[in-house]
Short mmCIF file of C-alpha atoms in Angstrom, two decimals:
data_model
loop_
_atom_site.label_atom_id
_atom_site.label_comp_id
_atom_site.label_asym_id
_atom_site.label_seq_id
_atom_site.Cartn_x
_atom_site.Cartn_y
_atom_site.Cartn_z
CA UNK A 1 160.83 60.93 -63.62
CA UNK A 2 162.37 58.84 -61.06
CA UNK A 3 164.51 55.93 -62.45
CA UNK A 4 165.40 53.13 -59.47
CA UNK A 5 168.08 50.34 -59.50
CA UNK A 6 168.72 48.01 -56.82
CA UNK A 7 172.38 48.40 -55.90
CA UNK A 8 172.70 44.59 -54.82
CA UNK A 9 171.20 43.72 -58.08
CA UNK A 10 172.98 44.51 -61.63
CA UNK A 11 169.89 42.86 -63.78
CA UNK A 12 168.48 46.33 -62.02
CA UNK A 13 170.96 48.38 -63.17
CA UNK A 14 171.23 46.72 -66.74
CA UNK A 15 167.53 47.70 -67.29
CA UNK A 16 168.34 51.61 -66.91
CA UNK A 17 169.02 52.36 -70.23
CA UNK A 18 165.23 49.77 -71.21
CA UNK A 19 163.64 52.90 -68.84
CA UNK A 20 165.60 56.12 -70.60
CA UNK A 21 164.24 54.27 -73.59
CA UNK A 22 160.71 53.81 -72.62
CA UNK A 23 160.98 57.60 -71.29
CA UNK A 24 161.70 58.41 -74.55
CA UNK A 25 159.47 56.62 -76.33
CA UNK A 26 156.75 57.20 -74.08
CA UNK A 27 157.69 60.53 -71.89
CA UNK A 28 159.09 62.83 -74.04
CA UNK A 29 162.96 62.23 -73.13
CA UNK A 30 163.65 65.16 -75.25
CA UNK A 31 161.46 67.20 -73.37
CA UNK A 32 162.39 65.97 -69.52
CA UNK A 33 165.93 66.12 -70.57
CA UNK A 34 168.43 65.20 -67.20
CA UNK A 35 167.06 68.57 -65.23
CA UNK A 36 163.91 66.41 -64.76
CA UNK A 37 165.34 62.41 -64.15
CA UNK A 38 166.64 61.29 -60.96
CA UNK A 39 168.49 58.25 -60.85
CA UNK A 40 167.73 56.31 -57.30
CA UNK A 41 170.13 53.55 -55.97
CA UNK A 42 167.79 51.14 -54.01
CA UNK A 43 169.52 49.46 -50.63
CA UNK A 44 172.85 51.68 -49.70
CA UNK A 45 172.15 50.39 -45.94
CA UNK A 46 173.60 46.82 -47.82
CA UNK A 47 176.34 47.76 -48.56
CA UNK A 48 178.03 44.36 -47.80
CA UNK A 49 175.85 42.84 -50.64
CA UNK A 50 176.79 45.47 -53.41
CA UNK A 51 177.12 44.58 -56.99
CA UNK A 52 176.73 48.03 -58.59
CA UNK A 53 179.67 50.58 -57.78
CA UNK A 54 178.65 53.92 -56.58
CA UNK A 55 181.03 55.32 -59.37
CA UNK A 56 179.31 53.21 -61.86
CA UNK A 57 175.71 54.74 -61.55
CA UNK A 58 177.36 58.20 -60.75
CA UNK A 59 179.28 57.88 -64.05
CA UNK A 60 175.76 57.24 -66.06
CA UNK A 61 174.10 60.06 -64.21
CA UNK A 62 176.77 62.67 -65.01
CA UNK A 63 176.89 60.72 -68.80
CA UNK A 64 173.07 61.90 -69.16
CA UNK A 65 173.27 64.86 -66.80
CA UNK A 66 170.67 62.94 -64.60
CA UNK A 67 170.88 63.82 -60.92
CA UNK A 68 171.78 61.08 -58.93
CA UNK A 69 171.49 59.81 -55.25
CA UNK A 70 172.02 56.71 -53.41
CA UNK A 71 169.21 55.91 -50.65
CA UNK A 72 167.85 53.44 -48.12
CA UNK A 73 164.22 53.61 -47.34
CA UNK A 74 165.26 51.32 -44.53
CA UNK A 75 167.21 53.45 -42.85
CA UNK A 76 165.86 57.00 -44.41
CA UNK A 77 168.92 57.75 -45.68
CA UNK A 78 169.01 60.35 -48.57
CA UNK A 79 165.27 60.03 -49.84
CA UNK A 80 163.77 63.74 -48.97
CA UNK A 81 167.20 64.87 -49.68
CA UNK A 82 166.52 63.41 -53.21
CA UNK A 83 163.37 64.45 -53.77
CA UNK A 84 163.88 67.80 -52.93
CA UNK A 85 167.09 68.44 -55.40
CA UNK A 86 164.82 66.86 -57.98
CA UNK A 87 161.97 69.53 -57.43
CA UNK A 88 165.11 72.43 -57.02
CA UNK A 89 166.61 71.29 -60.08
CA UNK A 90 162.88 70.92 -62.06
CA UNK A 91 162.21 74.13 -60.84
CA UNK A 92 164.80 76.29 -61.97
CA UNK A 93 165.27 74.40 -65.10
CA UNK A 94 163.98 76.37 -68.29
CA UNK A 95 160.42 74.62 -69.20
CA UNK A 96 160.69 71.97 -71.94
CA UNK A 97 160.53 72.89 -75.58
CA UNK A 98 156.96 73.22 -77.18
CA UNK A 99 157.70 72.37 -80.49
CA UNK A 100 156.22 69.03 -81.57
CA UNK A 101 158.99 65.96 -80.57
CA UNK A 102 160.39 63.88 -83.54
CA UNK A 103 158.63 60.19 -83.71
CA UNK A 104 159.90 57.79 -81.29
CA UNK A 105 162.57 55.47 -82.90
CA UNK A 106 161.72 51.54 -82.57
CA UNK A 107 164.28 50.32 -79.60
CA UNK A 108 167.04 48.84 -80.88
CA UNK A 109 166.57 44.43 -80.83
CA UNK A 110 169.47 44.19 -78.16
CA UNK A 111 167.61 46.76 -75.99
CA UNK A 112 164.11 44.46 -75.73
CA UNK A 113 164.52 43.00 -72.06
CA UNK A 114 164.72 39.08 -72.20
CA UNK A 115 161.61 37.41 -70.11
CA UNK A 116 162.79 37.55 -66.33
CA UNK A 117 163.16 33.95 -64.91
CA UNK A 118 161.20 32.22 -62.26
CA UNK A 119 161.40 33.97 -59.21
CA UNK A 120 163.87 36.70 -60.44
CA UNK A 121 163.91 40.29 -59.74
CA UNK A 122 161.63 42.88 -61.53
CA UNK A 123 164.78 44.78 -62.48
CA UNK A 124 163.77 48.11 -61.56
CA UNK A 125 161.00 50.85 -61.51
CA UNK A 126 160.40 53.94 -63.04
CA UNK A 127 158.43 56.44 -61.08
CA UNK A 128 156.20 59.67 -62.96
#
């Protein structure tokens, strides 16, 4: 899975723990563990319109032992390189547990993302 947060936008990075939910509910968390998550910062080339730290995201990634890259599809920066340590870390991870997972747990009220406002930013993607 490939988690992505707009570094100029912190609604964006608020909604990363919604998608490690919905991964869970939906995906198995328990089964992808962090050997199969990347977490993508959208927009490095803006760096003059930054809201999210680089230490901030890098500090949730090593939390959940998610790999984690900043990128610009702008300017090319850092996307195959991202990619690729995803598929090298996938790869040599040991394959997921196939023992039945535990029922998803209803998402906690706080967690339930409020309705985005007119003209406001998705907040994010999640890519399988």
């Amino acid at each position: 899975y490939i988690i992505v947060y707009d570094i100029t936008d912190k609604g964006s990075f608020d909604n990363i723990e919604n998608w490690l939910l919905e991964i869970d509910r939906y995906g198995s968390y328990h089964h992808v563990q962090g050997e199969r998550l990347l977490l993508l910062g959208a927009k490095c080339d803006e760096e003059h319109r930054r809201v999210i730290s680089k230490e901030q995201a890098r500090s949730l990634a090593e939390e959940r032992n998610i790999l984690f890259y900043e990128v610009s599809a702008k300017d090319a920066l850092n996307v195959d390189e991202a990619i690729v340590a995803l598929a090298d870390r996938a790869y040599s991870a040991p394959p997921p547990s196939r023992h039945a997972p535990p029922p998803p747990q209803p998402a906690p009220a706080d967690a339930v993302a409020a309705p985005a406002a007119a003209g406001a930013k998705s907040g994010g993607c999640l890519l399988q």
